[in-house]
Coordinates of C-alpha atoms in Angstrom, one line a residue:
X2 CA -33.0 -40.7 -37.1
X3 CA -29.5 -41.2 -38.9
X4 CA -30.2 -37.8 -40.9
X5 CA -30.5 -36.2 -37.9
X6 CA -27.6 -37.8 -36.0
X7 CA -25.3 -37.5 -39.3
X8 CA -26.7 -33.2 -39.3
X9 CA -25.7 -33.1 -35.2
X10 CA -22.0 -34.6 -36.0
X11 CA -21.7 -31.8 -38.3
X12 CA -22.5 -29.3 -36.2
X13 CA -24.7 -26.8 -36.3
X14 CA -24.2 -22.9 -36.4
X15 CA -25.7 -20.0 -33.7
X16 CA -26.1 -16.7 -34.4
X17 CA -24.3 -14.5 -31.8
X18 CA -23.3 -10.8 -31.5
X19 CA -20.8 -9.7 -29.1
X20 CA -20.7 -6.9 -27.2
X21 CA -18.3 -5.4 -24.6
X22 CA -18.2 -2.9 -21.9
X23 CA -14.2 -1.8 -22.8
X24 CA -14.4 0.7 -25.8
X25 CA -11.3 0.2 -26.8
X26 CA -11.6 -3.3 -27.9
X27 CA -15.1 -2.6 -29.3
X28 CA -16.2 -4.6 -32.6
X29 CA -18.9 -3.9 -34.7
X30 CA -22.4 -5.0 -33.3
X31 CA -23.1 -7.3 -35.9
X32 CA -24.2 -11.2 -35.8
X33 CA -21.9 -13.6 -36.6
X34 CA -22.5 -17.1 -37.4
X35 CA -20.1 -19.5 -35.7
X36 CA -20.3 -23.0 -34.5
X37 CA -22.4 -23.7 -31.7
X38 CA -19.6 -25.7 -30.0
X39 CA -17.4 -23.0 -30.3
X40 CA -15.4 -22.7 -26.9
X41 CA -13.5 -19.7 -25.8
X42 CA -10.1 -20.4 -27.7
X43 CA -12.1 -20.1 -30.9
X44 CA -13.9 -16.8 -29.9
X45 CA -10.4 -15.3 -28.4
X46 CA -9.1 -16.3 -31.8
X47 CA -12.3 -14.5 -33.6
X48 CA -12.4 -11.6 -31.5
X49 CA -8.6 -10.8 -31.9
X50 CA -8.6 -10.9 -35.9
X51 CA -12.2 -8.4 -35.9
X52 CA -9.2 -5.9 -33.2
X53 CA -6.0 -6.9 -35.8
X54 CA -5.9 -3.5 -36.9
X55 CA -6.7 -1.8 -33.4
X56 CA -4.0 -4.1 -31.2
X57 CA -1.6 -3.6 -34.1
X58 CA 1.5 -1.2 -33.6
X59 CA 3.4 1.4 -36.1
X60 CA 5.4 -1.5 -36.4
X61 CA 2.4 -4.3 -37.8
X62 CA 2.8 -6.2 -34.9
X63 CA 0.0 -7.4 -33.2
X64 CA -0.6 -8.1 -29.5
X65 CA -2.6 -10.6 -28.4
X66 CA -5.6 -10.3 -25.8
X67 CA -6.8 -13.0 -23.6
X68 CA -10.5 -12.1 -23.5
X69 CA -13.3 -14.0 -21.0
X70 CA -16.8 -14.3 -22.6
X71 CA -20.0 -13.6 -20.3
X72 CA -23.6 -15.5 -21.8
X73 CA -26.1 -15.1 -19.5
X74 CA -24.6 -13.8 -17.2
X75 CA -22.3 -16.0 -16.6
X76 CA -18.7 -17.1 -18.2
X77 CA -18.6 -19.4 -20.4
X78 CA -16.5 -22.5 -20.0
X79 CA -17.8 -25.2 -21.6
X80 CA -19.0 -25.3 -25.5
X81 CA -21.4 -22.5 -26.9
X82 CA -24.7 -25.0 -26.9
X83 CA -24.0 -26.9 -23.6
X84 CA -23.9 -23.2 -22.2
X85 CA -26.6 -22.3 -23.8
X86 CA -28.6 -25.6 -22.6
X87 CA -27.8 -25.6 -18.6
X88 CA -29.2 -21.4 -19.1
X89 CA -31.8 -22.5 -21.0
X90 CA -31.2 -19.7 -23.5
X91 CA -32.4 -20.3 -27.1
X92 CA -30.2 -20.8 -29.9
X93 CA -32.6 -20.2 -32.4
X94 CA -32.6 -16.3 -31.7
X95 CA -28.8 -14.0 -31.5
X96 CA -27.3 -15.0 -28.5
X97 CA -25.3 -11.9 -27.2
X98 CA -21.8 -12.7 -26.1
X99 CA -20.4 -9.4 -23.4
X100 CA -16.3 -10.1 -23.8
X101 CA -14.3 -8.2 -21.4
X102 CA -9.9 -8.3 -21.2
X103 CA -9.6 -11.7 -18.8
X104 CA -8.0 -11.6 -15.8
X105 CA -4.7 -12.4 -15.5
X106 CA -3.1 -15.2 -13.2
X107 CA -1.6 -14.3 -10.1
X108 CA 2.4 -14.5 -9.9
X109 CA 3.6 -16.4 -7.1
X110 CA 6.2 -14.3 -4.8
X111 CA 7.5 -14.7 -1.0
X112 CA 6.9 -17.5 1.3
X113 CA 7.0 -16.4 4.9
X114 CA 8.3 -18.9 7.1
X115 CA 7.3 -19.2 10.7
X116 CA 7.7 -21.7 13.3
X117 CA 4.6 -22.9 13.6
X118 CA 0.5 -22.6 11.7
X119 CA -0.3 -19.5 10.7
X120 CA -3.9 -18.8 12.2
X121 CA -3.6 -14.8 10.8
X122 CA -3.0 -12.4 8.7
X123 CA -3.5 -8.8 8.0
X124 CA -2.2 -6.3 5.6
X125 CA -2.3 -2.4 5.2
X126 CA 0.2 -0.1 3.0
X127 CA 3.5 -1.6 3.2
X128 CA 3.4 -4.2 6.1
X129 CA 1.9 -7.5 6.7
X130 CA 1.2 -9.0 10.2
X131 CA 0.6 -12.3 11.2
X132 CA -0.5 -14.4 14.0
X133 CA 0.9 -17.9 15.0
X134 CA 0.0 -20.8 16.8
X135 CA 3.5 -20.4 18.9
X136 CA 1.9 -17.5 20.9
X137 CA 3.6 -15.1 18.5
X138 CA 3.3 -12.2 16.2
X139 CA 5.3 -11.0 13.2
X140 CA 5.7 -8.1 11.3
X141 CA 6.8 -8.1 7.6
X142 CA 7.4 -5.7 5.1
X143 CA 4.9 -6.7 1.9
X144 CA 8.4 -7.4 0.1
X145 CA 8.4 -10.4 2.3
X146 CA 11.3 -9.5 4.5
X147 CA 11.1 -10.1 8.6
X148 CA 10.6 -6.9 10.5
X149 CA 9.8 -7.9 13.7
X150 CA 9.0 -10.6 16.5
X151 CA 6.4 -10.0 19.1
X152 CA 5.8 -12.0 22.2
X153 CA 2.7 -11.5 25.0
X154 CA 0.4 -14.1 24.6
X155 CA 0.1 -16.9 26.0
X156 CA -1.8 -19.1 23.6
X157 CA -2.3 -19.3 20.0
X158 CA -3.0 -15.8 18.4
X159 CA -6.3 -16.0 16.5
X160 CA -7.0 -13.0 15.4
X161 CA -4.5 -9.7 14.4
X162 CA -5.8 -6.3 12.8
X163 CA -4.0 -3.3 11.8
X164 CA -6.3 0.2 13.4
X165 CA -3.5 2.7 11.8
X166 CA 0.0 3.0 10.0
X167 CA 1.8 6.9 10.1
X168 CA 5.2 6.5 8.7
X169 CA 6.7 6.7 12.3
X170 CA 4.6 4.7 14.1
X171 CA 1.5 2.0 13.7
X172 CA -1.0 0.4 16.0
X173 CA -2.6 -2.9 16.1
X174 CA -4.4 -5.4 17.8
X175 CA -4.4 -9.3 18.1
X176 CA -6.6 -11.7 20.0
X177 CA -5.5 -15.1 21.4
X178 CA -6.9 -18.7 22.7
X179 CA -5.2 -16.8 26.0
X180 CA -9.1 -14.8 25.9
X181 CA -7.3 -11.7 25.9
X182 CA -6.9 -9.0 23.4
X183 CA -4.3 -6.8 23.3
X184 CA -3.4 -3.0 21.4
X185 CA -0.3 -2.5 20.1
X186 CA 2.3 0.2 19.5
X187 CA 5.1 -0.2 16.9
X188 CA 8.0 2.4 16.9
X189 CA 8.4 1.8 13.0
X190 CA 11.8 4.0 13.5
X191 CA 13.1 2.5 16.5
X192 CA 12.0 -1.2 16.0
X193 CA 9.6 -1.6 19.2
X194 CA 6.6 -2.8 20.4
X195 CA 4.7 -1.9 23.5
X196 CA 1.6 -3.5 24.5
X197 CA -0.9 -0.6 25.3
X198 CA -4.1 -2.0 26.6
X199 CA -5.2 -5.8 27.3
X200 CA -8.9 -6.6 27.2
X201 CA -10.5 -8.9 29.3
X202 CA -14.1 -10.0 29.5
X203 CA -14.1 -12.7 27.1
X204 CA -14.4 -16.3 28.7
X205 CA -13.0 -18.8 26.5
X206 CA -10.6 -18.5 23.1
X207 CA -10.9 -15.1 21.2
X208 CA -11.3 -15.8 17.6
X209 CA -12.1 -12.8 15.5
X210 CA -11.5 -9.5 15.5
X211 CA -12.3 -6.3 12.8
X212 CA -11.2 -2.7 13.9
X213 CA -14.3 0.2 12.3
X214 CA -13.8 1.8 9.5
X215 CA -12.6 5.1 11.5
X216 CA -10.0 3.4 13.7
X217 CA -12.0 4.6 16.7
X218 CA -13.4 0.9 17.9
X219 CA -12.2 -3.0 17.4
X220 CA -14.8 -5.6 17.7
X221 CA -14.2 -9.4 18.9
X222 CA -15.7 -12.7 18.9
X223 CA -15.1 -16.4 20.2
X224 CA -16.2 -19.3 21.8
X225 CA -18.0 -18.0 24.4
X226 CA -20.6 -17.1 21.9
X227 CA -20.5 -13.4 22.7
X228 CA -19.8 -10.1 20.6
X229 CA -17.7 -7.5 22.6
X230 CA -17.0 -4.3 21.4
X231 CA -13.7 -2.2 22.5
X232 CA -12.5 1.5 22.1
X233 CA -8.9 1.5 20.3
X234 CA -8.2 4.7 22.3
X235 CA -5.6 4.0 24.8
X236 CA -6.9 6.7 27.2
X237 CA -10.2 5.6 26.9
X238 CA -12.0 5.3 30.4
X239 CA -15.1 3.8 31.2
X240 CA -17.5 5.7 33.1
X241 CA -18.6 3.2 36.3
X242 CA -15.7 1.8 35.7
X243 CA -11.8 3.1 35.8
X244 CA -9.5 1.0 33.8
X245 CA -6.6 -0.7 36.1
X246 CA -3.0 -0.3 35.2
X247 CA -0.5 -3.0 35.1
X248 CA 3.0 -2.7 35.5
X249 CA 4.5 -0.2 33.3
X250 CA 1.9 1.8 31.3
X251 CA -0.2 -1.3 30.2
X252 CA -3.9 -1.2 30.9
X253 CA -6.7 -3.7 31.7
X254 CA -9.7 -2.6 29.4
X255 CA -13.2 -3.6 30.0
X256 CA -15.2 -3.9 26.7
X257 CA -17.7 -0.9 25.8
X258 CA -20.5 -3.7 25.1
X259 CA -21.3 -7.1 25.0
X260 CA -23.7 -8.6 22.6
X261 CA -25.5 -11.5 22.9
X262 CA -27.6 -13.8 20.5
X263 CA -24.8 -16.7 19.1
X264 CA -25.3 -19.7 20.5
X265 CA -21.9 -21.2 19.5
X266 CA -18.2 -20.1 18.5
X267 CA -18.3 -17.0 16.9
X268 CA -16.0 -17.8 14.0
X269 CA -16.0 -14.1 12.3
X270 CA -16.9 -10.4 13.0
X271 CA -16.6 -7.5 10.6
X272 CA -17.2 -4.3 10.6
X273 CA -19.3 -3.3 7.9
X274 CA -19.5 0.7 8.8
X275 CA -18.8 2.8 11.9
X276 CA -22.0 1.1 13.5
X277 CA -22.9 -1.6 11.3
X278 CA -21.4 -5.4 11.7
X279 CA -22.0 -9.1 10.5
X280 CA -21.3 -12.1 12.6
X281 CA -20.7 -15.6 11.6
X282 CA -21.5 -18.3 13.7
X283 CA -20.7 -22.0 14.0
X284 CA -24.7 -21.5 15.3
X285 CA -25.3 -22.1 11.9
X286 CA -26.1 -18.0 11.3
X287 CA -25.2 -15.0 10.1
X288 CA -26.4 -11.7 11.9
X289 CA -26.3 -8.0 11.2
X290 CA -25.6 -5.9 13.6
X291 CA -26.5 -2.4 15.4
X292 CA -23.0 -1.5 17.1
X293 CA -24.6 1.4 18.5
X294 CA -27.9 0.6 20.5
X295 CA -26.7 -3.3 20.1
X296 CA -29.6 -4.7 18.5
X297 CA -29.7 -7.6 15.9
X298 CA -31.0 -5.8 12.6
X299 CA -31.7 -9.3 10.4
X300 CA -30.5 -12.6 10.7
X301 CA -29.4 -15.3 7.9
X302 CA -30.4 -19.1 9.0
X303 CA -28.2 -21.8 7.4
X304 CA -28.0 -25.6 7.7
X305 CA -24.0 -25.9 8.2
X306 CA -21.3 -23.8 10.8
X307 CA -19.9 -20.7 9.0
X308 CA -16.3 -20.7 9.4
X309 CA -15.3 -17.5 7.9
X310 CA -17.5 -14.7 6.1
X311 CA -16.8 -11.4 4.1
X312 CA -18.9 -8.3 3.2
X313 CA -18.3 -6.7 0.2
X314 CA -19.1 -2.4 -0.5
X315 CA -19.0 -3.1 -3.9
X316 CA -21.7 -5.2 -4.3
X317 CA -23.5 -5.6 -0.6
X318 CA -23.2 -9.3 -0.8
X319 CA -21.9 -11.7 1.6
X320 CA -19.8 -15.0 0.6
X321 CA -19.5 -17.2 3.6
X322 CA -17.9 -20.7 4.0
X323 CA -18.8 -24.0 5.9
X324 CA -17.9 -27.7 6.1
X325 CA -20.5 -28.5 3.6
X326 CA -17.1 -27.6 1.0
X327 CA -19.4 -25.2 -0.9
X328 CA -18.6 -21.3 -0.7
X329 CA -22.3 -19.4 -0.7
X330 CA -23.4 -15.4 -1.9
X331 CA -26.2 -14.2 0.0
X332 CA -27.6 -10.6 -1.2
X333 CA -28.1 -8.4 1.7
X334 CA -29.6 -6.1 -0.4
X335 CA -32.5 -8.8 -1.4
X336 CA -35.8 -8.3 -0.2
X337 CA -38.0 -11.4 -1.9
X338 CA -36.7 -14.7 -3.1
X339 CA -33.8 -16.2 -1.9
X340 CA -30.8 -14.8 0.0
X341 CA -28.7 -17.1 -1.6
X342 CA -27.6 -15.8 -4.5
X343 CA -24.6 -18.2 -5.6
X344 CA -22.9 -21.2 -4.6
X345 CA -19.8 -22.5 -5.4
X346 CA -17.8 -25.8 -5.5
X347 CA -14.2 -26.7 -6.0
X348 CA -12.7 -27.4 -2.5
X349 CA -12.7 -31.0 -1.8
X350 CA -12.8 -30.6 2.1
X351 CA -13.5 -27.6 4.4
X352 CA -13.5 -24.0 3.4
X353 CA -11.9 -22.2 5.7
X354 CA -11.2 -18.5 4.9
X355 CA -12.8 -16.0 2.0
X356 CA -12.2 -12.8 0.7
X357 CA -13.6 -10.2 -1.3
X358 CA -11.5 -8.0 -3.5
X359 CA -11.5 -4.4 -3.0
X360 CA -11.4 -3.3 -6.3
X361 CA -13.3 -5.9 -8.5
X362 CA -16.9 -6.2 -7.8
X363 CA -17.0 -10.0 -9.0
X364 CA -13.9 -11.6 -7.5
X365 CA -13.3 -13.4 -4.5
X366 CA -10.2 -15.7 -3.2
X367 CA -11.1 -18.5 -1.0
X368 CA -9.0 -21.1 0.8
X369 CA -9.6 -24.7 2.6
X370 CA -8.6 -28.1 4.5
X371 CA -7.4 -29.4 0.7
X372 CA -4.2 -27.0 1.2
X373 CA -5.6 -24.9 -1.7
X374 CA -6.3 -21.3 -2.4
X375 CA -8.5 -20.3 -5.0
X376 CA -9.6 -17.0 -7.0
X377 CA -13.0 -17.1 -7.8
X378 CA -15.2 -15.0 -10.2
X379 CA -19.3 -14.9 -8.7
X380 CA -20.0 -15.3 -12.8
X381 CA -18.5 -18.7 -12.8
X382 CA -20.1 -21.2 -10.0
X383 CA -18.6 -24.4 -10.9
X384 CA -15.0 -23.6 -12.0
X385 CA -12.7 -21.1 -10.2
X386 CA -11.0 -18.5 -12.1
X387 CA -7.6 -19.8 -11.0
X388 CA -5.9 -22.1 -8.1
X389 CA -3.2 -20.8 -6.0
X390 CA -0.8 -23.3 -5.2
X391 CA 2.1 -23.8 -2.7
X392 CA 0.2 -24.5 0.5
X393 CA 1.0 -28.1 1.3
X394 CA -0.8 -28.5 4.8
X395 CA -4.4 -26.9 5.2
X396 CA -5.0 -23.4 4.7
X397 CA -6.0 -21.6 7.7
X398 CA -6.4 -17.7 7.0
X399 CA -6.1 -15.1 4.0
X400 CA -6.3 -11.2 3.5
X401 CA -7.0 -9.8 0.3
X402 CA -7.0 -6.2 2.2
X403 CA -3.9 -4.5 -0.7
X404 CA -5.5 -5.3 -3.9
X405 CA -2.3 -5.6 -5.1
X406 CA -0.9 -8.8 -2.7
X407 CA -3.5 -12.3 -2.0
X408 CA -2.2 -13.3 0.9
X409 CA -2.7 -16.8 2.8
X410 CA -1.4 -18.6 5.8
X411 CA -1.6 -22.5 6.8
X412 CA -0.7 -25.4 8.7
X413 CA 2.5 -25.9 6.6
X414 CA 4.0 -22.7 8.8
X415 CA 4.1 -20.5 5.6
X416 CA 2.6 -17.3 4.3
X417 CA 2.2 -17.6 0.8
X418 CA 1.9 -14.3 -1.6
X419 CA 0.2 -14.2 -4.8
X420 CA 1.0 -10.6 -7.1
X421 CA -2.0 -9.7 -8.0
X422 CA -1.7 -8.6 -12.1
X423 CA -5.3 -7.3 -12.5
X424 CA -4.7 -4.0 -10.7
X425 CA -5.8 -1.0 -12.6
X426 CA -4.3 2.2 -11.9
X427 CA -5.1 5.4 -12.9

């Protein structure tokens, strides 16, 4: 027993070969022998002197790569063998080590003050808008700077969405605890806004709203458990039923169609093509959507309320979040096993908002009650990849929509906006 104890303080040695989808930093696909506590400073350290002569310049000096290391498929952040242990991987055969460049940490930039919590936010080319809990909406450019104030509600706005941006003009819609929804003009030029349509039909607090893919329709969804679909053409007119004008050129919209199946709030709606959308539900599911006969196609069963949800292309997963404090994957694309492909935990109280990123297939922000925001890779359950601070009330919204800005609003009356460094252009 104390030769064996005495031959585990000294460590023992695993056999491991790394490979790594980035030619540029390739190494030869040999086996090494290293220490099987070895963590990730020692193999950043290794894999930088085997790319010494590659990352060195005409000048002999060499640049330094922070890599992350995948076992398993997942990233390793805790010693080699306890890694190796919790996978359940051998370490008497070569364990193969993937290494890719690691992703950078977001640099903090504006903070958007408003006058009360910020319940939205939505982003597209150069402009941000938000929603407040002051009945308001603002418009900022993505450099942080006040555009615009828009008044018209009369409750809390919920909900906002961007349907188009021309470099004159741009349209948008928001929802409100008011139960109306209302399109947007914005006369970039001249600075004004002029509310084109209100929709009515919902009976309590509108809480979501995504606009399709091709501009053409907006869907919404709140406490009065149903899913109404809208037409973002202004001149759109029902057939039964003519739309009334208000004063001015403001019209009363009916809905197109209205969905039912939720039992409770409706806490998020997206569109995941022209005709396709997912629902969240504080019912305690999440259901996929025909927008065009308005049928449910499948339905996910969970044990908590969803608060927020967010469909990815990239993948065709789901990441969802309740008051259970754990952020979950389900795989829509799964047809046996489980449909919950991941969970995560960090947040210390209720997750509030998730989003995908557009251009990474395995990254995800998240934010929640404990005034934090997070960046997650799906690779690495237990630890996020970084934590966004500056919040210091609960955050209540986000938008990763331009994959170069992570944006998040709260109860502190702030936008916060994180630069994005991990954006590869062409």
């Amino acid at each position: 027993m104390d030769r064996s104890k005495k031959k585990v303080d000294l460590g023992s040695q695993i056999q491991i070969k790394f490979i790594t989808k980035q030619e540029i930093y390739a190494v030869p696909e040999f086996p090494f022998a290293v220490d099987s506590k070895i963590q990730c400073e020692n193999l950043n350290k290794l894999v930088n002197e085997l790319l010494k002569d590659k990352l060195s310049d005409d000048n002999g000096v060499v640049k330094k790569v922070d890599f992350d290391f995948l076992v398993n498929g997942e990233l390793l952040r805790t010693p080699l063998d306890i890694h190796l242990s919790h996978k359940n991987v051998s370490s008497e055969s070569i364990v193969v080590v993937e290494y890719m460049e690691a992703t950078p940490s977001p640099e903090p930039m504006d903070c958007l003050i408003h006058d009360d919590w910020v319940s939205a936010i939505h982003s597209m080319g150069p402009w941000i808008i938000t929603g407040c809990y002051d009945n308001s909406i603002h418009i900022w450019t993505n450099k942080g700077k006040h555009k615009t104030g828009i008044s018209g509600h009369t409750g809390p706005v919920k909900a906002v969405q961007w349907i188009s941006i021309s470099n004159d003009s741009a349209t948008f819609v928001s929802g409100s605890q008011d139960q109306s929804i209302r399109v947007w003009d914005w006369d970039i030029k001249k600075g004004t806004t002029n509310c084109l349509q209100i929709g009515r039909g919902h009976e309590r607090s509108v809480e979501c709203i995504s606009v399709s893919p091709d501009s053409t329709r907006f869907a919404t969804g709140g406490w009065d458990t149903m899913l109404k679909i809208w037409s973002s053409d202004p001149n759109y007119e029902p057939a039964d039923k003519p739309a009334k004008k208000l004063k001015s050129e403001t019209k009363i919209m009916p809905p197109i169609m209205t969905l039912k199946g939720h039992k409770e709030n409706i806490s998020s709606v997206q569109f995941i093509n022209n005709s396709d959308l997912i629902t969240s539900s504080w019912d305690h599911t999440i259901k996929h959507w025909d927008g065009e006969i308005g049928g449910i196609k499948t339905e996910i069963v969970g044990n908590k309320s969803f608060f927020n949800h967010d469909y990815s292309d990239l993948n065709g997963s789901v990441i969802t979040c309740s008051s259970d404090r754990h952020i979950r994957l389900y795989d829509l694309r799964s047809k046996e096993g489980s449909l919950v492909k991941g969970t995560y935990s960090s947040h210390t109280q209720w997750v509030t908002t998730v989003r995908w990123s557009k251009s990474e297939e395995y990254q995800f922000v998240s934010g929640g009650y404990d005034n934090q925001m997070k960046l997650w890779d799906t690779r690495s359950p237990k630890v996020p990849l970084f934590e966004l601070t500056g919040h210091e009330e609960k955050v209540m919204c986000s938008d990763w929509s331009n994959q170069k800005l992570i944006l998040s609003g709260g109860a502190d009356n702030t936008v916060r906006i994180f630069k994005n460094k991990n954006v590869k252009t062409n």
